[in-house]
Coordinates of C-alpha atoms and ligand atoms in Angstrom, one line a residue:
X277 CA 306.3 108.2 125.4
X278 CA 304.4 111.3 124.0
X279 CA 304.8 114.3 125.9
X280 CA 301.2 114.8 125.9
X281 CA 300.6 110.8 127.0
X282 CA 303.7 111.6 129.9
X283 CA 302.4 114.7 130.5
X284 CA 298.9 112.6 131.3
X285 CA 301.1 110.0 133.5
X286 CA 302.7 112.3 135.9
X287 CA 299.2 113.3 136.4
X288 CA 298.1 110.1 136.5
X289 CA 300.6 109.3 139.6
X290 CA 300.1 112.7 141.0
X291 CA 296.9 112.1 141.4
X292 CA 297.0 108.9 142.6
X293 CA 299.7 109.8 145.4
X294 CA 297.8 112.7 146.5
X295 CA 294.8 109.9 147.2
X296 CA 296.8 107.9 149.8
X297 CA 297.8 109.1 153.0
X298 CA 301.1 110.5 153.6
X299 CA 303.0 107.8 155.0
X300 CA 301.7 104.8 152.3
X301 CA 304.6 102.7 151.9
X302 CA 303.4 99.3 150.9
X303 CA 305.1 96.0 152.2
X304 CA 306.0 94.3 149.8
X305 CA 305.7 90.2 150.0
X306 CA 308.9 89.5 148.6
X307 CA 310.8 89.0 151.9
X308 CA 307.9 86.9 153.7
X309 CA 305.0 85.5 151.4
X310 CA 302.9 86.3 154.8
X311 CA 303.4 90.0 155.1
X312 CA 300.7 91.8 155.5
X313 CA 300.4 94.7 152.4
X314 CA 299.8 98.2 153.5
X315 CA 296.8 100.2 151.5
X316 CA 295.0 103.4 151.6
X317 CA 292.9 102.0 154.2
X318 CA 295.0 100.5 156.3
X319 CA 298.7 100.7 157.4
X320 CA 300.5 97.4 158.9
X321 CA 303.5 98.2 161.1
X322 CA 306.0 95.4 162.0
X323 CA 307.9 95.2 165.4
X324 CA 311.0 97.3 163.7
X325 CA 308.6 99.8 162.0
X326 CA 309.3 103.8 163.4
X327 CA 306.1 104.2 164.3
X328 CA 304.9 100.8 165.9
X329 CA 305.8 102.1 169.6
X330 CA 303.4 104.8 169.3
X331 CA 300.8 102.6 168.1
X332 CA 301.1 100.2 170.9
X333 CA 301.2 102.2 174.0
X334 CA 298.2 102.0 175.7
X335 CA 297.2 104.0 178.7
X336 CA 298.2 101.6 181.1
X337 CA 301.8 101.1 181.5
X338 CA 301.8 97.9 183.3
X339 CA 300.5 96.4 180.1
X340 CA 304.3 94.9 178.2
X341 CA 302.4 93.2 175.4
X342 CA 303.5 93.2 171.8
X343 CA 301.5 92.6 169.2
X344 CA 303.5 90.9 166.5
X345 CA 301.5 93.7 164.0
X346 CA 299.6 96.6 164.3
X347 CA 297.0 97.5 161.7
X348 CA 296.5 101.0 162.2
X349 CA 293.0 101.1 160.4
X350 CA 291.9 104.4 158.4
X351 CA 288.7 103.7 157.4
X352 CA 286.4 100.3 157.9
X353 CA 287.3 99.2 154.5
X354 CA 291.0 99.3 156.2
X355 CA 288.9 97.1 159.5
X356 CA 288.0 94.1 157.3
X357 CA 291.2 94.1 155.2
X358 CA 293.3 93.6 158.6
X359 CA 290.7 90.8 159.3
X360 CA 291.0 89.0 156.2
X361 CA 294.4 89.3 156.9
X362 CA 294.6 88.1 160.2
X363 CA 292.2 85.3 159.1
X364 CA 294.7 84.1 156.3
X365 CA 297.8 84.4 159.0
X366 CA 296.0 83.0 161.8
X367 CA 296.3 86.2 164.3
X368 CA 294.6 86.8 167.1
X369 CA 293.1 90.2 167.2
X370 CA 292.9 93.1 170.0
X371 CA 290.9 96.0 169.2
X372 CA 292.4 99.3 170.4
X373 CA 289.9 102.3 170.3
X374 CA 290.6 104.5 173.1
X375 CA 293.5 101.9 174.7
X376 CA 292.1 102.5 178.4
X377 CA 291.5 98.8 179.0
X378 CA 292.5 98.9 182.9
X379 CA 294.1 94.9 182.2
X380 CA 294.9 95.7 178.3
X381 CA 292.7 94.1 176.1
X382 CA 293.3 96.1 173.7
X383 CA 296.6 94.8 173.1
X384 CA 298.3 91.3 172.6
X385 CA 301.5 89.5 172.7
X386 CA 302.1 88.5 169.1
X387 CA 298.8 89.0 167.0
X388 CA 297.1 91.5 165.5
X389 CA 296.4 94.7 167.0
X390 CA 293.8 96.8 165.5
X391 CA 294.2 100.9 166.0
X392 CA 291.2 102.4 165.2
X393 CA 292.1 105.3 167.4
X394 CA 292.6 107.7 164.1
X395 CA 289.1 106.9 163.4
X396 CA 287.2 109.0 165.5
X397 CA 285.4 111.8 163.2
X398 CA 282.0 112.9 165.0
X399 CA 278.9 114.4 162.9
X400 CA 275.8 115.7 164.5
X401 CA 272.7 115.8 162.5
X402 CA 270.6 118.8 163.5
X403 CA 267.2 117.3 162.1
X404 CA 267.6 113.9 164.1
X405 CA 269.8 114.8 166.9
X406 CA 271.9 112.3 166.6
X407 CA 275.4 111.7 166.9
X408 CA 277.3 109.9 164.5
X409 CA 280.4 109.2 165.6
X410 CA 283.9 106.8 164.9
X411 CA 285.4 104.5 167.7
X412 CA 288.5 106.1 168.5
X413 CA 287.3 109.6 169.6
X414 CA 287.7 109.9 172.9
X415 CA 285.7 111.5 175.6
X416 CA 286.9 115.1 175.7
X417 CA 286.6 115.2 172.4
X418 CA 283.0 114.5 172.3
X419 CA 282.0 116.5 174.8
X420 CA 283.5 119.6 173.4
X421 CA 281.9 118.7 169.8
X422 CA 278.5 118.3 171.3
X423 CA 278.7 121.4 173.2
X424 CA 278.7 123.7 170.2
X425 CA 275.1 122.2 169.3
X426 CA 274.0 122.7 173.2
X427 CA 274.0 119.0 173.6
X428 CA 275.9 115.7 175.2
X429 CA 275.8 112.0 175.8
X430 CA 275.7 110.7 179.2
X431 CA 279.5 109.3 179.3
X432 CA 282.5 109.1 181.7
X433 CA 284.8 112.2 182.6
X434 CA 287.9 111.0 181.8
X435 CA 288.8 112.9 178.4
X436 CA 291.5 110.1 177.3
X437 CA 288.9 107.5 177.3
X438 CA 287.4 105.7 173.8
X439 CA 283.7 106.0 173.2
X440 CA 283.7 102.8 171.8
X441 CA 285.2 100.7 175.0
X442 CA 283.5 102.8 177.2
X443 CA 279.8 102.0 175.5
X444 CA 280.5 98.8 174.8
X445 CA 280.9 98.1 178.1
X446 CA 277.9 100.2 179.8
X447 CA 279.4 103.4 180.5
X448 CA 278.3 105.7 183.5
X449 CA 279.3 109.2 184.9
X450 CA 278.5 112.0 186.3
X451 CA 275.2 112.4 184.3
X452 CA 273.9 108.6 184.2
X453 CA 271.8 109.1 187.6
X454 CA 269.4 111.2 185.0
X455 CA 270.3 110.3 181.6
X456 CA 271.1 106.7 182.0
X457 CA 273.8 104.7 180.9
X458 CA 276.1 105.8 177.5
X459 CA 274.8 102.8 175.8
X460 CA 271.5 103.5 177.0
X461 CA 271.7 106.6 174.4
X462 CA 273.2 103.9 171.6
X463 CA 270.6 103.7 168.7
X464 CA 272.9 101.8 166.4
X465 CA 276.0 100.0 165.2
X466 CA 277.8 98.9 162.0
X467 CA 280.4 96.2 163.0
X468 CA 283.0 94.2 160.9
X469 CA 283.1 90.1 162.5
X470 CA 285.6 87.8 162.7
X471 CA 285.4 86.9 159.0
X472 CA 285.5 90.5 157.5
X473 CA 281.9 90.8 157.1
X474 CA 280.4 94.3 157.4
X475 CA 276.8 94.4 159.9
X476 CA 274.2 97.5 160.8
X477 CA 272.6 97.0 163.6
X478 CA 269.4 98.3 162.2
X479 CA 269.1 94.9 160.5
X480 CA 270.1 93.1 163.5
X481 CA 268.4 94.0 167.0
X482 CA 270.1 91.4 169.1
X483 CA 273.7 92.8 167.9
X484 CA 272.5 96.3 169.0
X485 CA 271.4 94.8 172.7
X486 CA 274.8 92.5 172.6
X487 CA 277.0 96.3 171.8
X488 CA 275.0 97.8 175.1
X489 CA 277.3 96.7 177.9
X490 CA 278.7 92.8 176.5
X491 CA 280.4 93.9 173.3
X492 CA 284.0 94.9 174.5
X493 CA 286.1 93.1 172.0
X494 CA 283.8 89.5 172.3
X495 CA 282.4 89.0 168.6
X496 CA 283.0 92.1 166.3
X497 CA 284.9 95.4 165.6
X498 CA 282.4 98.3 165.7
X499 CA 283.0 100.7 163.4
X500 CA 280.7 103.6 163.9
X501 CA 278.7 104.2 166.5
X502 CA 275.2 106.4 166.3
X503 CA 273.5 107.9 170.1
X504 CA 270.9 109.8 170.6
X505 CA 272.1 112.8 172.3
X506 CA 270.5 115.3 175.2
X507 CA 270.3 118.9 176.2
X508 CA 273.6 119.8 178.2
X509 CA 272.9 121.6 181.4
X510 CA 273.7 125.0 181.4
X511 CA 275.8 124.4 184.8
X512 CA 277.8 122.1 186.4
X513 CA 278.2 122.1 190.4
X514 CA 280.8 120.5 192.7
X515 CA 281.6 120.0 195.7
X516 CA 284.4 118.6 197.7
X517 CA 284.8 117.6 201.8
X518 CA 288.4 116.1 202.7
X519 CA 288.0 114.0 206.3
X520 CA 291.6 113.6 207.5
X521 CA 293.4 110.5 209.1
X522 CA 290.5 108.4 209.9
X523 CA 290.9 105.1 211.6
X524 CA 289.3 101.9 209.8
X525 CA 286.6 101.8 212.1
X526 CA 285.6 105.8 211.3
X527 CA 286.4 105.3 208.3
X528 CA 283.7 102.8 207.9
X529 CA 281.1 104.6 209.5
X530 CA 281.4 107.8 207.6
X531 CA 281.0 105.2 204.4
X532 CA 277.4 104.1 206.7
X533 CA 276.6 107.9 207.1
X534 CA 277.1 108.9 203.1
X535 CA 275.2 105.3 202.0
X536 CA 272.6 106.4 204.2
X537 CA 272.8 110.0 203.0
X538 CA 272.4 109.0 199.4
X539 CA 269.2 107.9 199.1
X540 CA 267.9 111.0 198.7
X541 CA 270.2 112.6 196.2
X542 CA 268.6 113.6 192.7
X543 CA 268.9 112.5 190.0
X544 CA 270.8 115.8 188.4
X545 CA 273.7 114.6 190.8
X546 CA 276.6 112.6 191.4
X547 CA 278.6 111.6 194.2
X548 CA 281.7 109.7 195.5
X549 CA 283.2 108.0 198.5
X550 CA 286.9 107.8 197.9
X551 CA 289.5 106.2 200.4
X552 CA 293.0 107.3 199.8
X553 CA 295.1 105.8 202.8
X554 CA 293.6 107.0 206.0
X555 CA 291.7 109.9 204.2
X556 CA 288.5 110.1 202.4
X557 CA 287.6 112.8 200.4
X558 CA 283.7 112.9 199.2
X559 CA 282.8 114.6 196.5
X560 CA 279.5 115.8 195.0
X561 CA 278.5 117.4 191.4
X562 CA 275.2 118.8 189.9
X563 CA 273.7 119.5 186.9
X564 CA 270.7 121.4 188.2
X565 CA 270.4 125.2 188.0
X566 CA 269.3 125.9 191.8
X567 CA 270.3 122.8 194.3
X568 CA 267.3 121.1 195.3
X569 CA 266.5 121.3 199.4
X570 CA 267.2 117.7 199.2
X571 CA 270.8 118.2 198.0
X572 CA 271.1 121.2 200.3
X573 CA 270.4 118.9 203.2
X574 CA 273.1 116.3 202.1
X575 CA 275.9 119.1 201.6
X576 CA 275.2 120.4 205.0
X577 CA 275.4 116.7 206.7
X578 CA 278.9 115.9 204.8
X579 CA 280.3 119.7 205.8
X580 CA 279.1 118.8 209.4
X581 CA 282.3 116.3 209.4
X582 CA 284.3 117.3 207.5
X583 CA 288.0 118.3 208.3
X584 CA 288.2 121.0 205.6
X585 CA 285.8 122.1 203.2
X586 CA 286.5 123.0 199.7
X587 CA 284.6 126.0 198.2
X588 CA 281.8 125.3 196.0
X589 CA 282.1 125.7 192.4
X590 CA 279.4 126.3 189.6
X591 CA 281.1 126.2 186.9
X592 CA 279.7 126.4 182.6
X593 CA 278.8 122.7 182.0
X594 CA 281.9 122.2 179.7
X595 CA 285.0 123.5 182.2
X596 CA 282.9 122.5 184.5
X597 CA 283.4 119.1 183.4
X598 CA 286.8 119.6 181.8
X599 CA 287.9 120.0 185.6
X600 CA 287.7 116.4 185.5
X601 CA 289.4 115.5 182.6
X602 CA 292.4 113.7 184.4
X603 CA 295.7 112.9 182.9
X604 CA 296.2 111.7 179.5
X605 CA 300.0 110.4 179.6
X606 CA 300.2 106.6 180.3
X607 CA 300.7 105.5 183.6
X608 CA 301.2 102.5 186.0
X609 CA 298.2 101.6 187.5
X610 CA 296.4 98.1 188.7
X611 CA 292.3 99.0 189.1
X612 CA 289.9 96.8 189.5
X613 CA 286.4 96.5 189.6
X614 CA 285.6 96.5 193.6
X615 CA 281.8 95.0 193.0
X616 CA 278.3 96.5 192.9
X617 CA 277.0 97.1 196.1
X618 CA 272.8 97.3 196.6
X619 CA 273.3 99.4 200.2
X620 CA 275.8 99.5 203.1
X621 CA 275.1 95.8 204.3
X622 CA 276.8 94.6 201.4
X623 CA 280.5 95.6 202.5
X624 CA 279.2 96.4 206.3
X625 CA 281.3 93.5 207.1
X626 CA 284.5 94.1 204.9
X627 CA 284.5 97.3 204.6
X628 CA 286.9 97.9 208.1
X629 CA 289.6 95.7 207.4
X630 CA 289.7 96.4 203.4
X631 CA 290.2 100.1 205.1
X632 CA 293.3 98.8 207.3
X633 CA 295.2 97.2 204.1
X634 CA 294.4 100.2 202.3
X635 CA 296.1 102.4 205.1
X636 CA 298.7 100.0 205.3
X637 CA 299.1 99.4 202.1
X638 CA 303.2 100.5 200.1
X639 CA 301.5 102.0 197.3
X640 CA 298.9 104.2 196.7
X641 CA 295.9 102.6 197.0
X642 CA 292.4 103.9 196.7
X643 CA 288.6 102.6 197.0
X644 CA 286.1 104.6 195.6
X645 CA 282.6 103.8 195.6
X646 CA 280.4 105.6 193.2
X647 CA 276.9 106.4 192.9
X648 CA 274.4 104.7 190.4
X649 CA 270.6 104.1 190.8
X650 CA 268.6 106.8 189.2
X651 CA 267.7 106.1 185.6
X652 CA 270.3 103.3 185.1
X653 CA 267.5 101.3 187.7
X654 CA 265.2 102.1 185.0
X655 CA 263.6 98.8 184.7
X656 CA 262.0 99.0 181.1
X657 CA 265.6 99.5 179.9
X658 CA 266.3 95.5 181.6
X659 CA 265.4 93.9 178.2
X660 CA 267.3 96.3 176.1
X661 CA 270.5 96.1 177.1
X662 CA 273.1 92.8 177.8
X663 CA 273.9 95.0 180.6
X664 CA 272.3 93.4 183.4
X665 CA 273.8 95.4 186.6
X666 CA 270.9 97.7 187.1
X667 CA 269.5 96.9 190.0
X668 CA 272.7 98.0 191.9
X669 CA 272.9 101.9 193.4
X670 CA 276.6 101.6 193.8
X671 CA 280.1 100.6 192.3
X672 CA 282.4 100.0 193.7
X673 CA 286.6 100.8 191.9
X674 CA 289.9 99.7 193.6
X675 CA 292.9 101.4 192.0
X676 CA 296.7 101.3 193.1
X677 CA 299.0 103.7 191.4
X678 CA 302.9 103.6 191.2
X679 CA 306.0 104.7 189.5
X680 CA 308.4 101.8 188.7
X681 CA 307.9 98.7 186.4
X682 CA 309.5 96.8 189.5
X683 CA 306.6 97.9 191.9
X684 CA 304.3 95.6 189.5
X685 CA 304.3 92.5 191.7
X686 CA 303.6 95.0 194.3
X687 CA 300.6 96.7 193.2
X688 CA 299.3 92.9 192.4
X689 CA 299.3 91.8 195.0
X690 CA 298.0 94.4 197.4
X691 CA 294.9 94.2 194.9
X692 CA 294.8 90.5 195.2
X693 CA 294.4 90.6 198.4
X694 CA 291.5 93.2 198.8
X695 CA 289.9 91.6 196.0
X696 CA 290.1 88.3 197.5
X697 CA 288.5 89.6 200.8
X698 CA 285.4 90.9 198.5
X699 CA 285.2 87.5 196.9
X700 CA 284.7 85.8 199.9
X701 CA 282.8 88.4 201.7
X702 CA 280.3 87.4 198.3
X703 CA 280.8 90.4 196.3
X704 CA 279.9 88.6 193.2
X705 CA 278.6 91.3 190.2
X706 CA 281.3 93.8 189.1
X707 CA 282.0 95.8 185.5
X708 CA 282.8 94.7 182.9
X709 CA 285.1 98.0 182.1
X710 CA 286.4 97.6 185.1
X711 CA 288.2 94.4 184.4
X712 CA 290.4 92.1 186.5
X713 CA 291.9 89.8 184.4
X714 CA 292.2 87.6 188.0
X715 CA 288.9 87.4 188.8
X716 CA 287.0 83.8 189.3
X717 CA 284.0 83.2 187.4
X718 CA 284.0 86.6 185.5
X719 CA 281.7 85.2 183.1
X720 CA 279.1 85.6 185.3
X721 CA 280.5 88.9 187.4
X722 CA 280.3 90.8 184.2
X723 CA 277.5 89.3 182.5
X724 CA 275.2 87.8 184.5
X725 CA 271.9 86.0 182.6
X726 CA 273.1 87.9 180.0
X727 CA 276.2 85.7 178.5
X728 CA 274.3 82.9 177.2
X729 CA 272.9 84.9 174.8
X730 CA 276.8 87.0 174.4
X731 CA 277.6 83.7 173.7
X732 CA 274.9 83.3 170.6
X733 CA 276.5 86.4 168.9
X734 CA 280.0 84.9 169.6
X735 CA 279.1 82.1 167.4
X736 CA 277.0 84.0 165.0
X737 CA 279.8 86.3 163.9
X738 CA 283.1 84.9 165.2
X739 CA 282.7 81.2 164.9
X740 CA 286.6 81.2 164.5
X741 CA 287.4 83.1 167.9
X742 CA 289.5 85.2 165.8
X743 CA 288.9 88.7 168.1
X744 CA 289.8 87.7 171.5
X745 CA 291.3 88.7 174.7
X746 CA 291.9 87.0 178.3
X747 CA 287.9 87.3 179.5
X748 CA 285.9 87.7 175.8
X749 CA 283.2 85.9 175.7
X750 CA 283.6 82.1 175.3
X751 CA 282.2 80.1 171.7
Ligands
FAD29 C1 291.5 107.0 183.4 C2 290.2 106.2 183.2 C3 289.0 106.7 183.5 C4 287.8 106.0 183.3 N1 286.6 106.6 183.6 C5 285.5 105.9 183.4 C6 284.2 106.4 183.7 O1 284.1 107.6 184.2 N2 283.1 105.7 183.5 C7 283.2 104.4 183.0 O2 282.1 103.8 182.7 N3 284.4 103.8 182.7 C8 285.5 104.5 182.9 N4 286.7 104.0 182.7 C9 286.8 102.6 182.1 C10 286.6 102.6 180.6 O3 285.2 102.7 180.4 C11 287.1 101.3 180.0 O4 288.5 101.2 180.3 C12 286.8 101.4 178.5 O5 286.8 100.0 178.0 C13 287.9 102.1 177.7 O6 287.6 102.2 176.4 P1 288.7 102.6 175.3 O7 288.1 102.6 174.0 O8 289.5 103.8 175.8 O9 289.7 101.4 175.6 P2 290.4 100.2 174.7 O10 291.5 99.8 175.6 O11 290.7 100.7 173.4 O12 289.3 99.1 174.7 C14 288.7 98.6 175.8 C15 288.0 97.3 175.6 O13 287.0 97.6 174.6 C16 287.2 96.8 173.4 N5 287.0 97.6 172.2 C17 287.6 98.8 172.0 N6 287.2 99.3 170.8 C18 286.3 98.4 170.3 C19 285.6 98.4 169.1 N7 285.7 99.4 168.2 N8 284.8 97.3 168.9 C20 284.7 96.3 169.7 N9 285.4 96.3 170.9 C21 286.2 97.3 171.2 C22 288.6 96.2 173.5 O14 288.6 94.9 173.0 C23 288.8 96.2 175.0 O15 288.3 95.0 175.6 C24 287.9 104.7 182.8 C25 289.2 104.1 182.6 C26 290.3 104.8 182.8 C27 291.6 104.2 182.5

């Protein structure tokens, strides 16, 4: 070869390594005609590969599941390749974005995982406002990005969790009450189906209604997501009252007093009724400068009982809400969705002996009921969204927490049970991110009038039932 024409090789290959990622290694087919073949936009990991644990722990160490590959997707080029791949080898796919799925369905036992968590670039356009933004960022991230441009999207605390699952699903937190729901602020999607095919929502309206609380992992991958964003507050409030070693019965009429108190809380705030054992600690936040004389009357009622009183905070919006970031290393955990609740008389009835298994219960077990109502009730928003829980002002979450793979059974069953007593006390409606992979006729818990038409977009663009988990929508 001519030095010149070598010269122009090395450069050649140079070049051309500098263009793939660092760890490209291709697969190559010779051992197993079937093996999936690695590219710049996309890098398949086998059981045996280094790297594969990484890829498949999800937040939720209860989950054992193992995918028989991982596709751990750079780009959406990288999306639909794994699909065509999983297509030609029959996989299953789990989509993994932020991997919080409380029951993991973002992971399976031996298909095809999808990892789109290194996909999660953010861009802000100053002219429209919007936020452009990958599926695996997660929540911290967003907020702190936002912040620089003075602005958010109404979206959950928890900084670990994926933008995409928690949208897809609905999404609510401390700022939902006057911003609405996070997919309330979606404008648009671009997808990838079940056969590989690429889809923007702005051609397709009913896809965009399907992604706003019924498109967790039911009939496409999304691939970028674009929200209108809002003006972050310039504070953010909170409050805290412990009450110590109640008995079931106080316990339920403190939850009587707070239902009863939070009919008048604004819209700029938040609140919580949490049972952990025989204690309940309520807790309050606000994104107003001043608190309202409404709010002021509320704080005054819950310091009335309280056993101990913590002192107020007003914090700058972002630590403000970074104080609520929680934990980001996996953990063992069984939560649940606990039902939406329209007032007290829903769980009047329940609500003392779910308190005596949770004080009696071996493991730490919590309910916490949450606040909705406020914008969310919004009804002109009913027709825009497949989420169709609006007309209830509180959630309801039941979480058990533990140590030891062996305390599994355990946690199971003390949630089986509670959840069984909701069931028949006719708790019927509960979130869809909030899954429990138990539940009897979830297709209608999570979905309501709105899976029919769930189902439409399942056959529309997975006719296959190629993405799929234990409760994604049905063909
Ligand atoms: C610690 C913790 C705190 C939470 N806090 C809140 C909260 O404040 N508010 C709230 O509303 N919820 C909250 N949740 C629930 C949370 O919204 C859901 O678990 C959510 O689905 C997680 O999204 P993810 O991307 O992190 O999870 P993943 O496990 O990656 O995915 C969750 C689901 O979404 C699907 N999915 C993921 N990515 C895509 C995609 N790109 N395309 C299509 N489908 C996809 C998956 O199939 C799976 O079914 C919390 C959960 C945890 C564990």
């Amino acid at each position: 070869m001519p030095t010149t024409t070598r010269r122009q090789f090395l450069l050649d290959t140079l070049v051309l390594a500098a263009s793939f990622p660092a760890f490209y290694s291709p697969l190559t087919a010779k051992a197993d005609s079937n093996a999936p073949i690695s590219s710049r936009n996309v890098r398949f990991l086998l059981r045996n590969d280094a790297d594969y644990a990484k890829h498949r722990q999800i937040f939720n160490k209860r989950i054992t599941a193992m995918p028989k590959i991982i596709a751990v997707c750079i780009n959406e080029k990288g999306v639909q390749e794994a699909v065509t791949y999983a297509q030609t080898a029959k996989l299953p796919v789990a989509i993994k974005s932020g991997g919080h799925s409380f029951e993991g369905f973002s992971t399976n036992d031996g298909g095809l995982m999808l990892d789109l968590s290194g996909m999660n670039k953010p861009k802000y356009n100053k002219t429209t406002k919007r936020l452009t933004i990958q599926p695996g960022a997660k929540l911290g991230k967003v907020y702190e990005y936002l912040h620089q441009y003075g602005r958010l999207i109404p979206a959950g605390s928890c900084a670990g969790v994926g933008v995409a699952g928690l949208t897809l699903g609905g999404g609510y937190g401390f700022f939902a009450r006057q911003l609405g729901l996070t997919c309330d602020s979606l404008q648009r999607v671009r997808m990838v189906d079940g056969k590989g095919q690429l889809h923007d929502s702005n051609n397709n309206p009913e896809l965009l209604w399907g992604c706003k609380g019924g498109g967790n992992g039911n009939f496409g991958i999304i691939t970028e997501l674009e929200f209108n964003t809002h003006p972050a507050p310039s504070y953010f409030s909170s409050y805290r009252y412990k009450y110590r070693n109640l008995t079931p019965s106080s316990a339920t009429q403190l939850a009587e007093r707070w239902f009863d108190w939070m009919k008048t809380l604004p819209n700029t705030a938040y609140s919580s009724w949490v049972l952990n054992g025989k204690h309940v600690t309520v807790i309050v936040t606000d994104t107003s400068n001043t608190a309202s004389t409404s709010l002021k009357t509320i704080l005054a009622k819950l310091k009335a009982g309280a056993t101990e009183t913590l002192t107020p905070r007003k914090d700058a919006f972002l630590p403000g809400i970074q104080r609520y970031k929680g934990g980001v290393d996996p953990m063992y955990f069984k939560n649940v969705s606990a039902g939406y609740y329209r007032d007290f008389t829903d769980i009047k009835t329940l609500l003392p002996t779910i308190c005596k298994q949770i004080a009696a219960a071996k493991l730490t077990t919590i309910l916490q009921i949450n606040t909705l109502g406020g914008a969310i009730n919004n009804p002109t928003l009913e027709a825009t969204a497949a989420y169709p829980h609006r007309a209830f002002g509180y959630l309801g979450e039941l979480q058990t927490y533990y140590d030891k793979a062996t305390q599994t059974n355990m946690a199971e069953h003390i949630v089986r049970d509670i959840q069984g007593m909701l069931t028949a006390g006719g708790i019927k409606a509960h979130y869809r991110n909030y899954p429990d992979v138990e539940l009897p006729n979830w297709e209608a818990a999570y979905y309501g009038n709105s899976y029919p038409r769930l189902q439409a977009l399942k056959r529309q663009f997975d006719p296959d039932n190629l993405i799929r988990h234990p409760q994604s929508v049905k063909l």
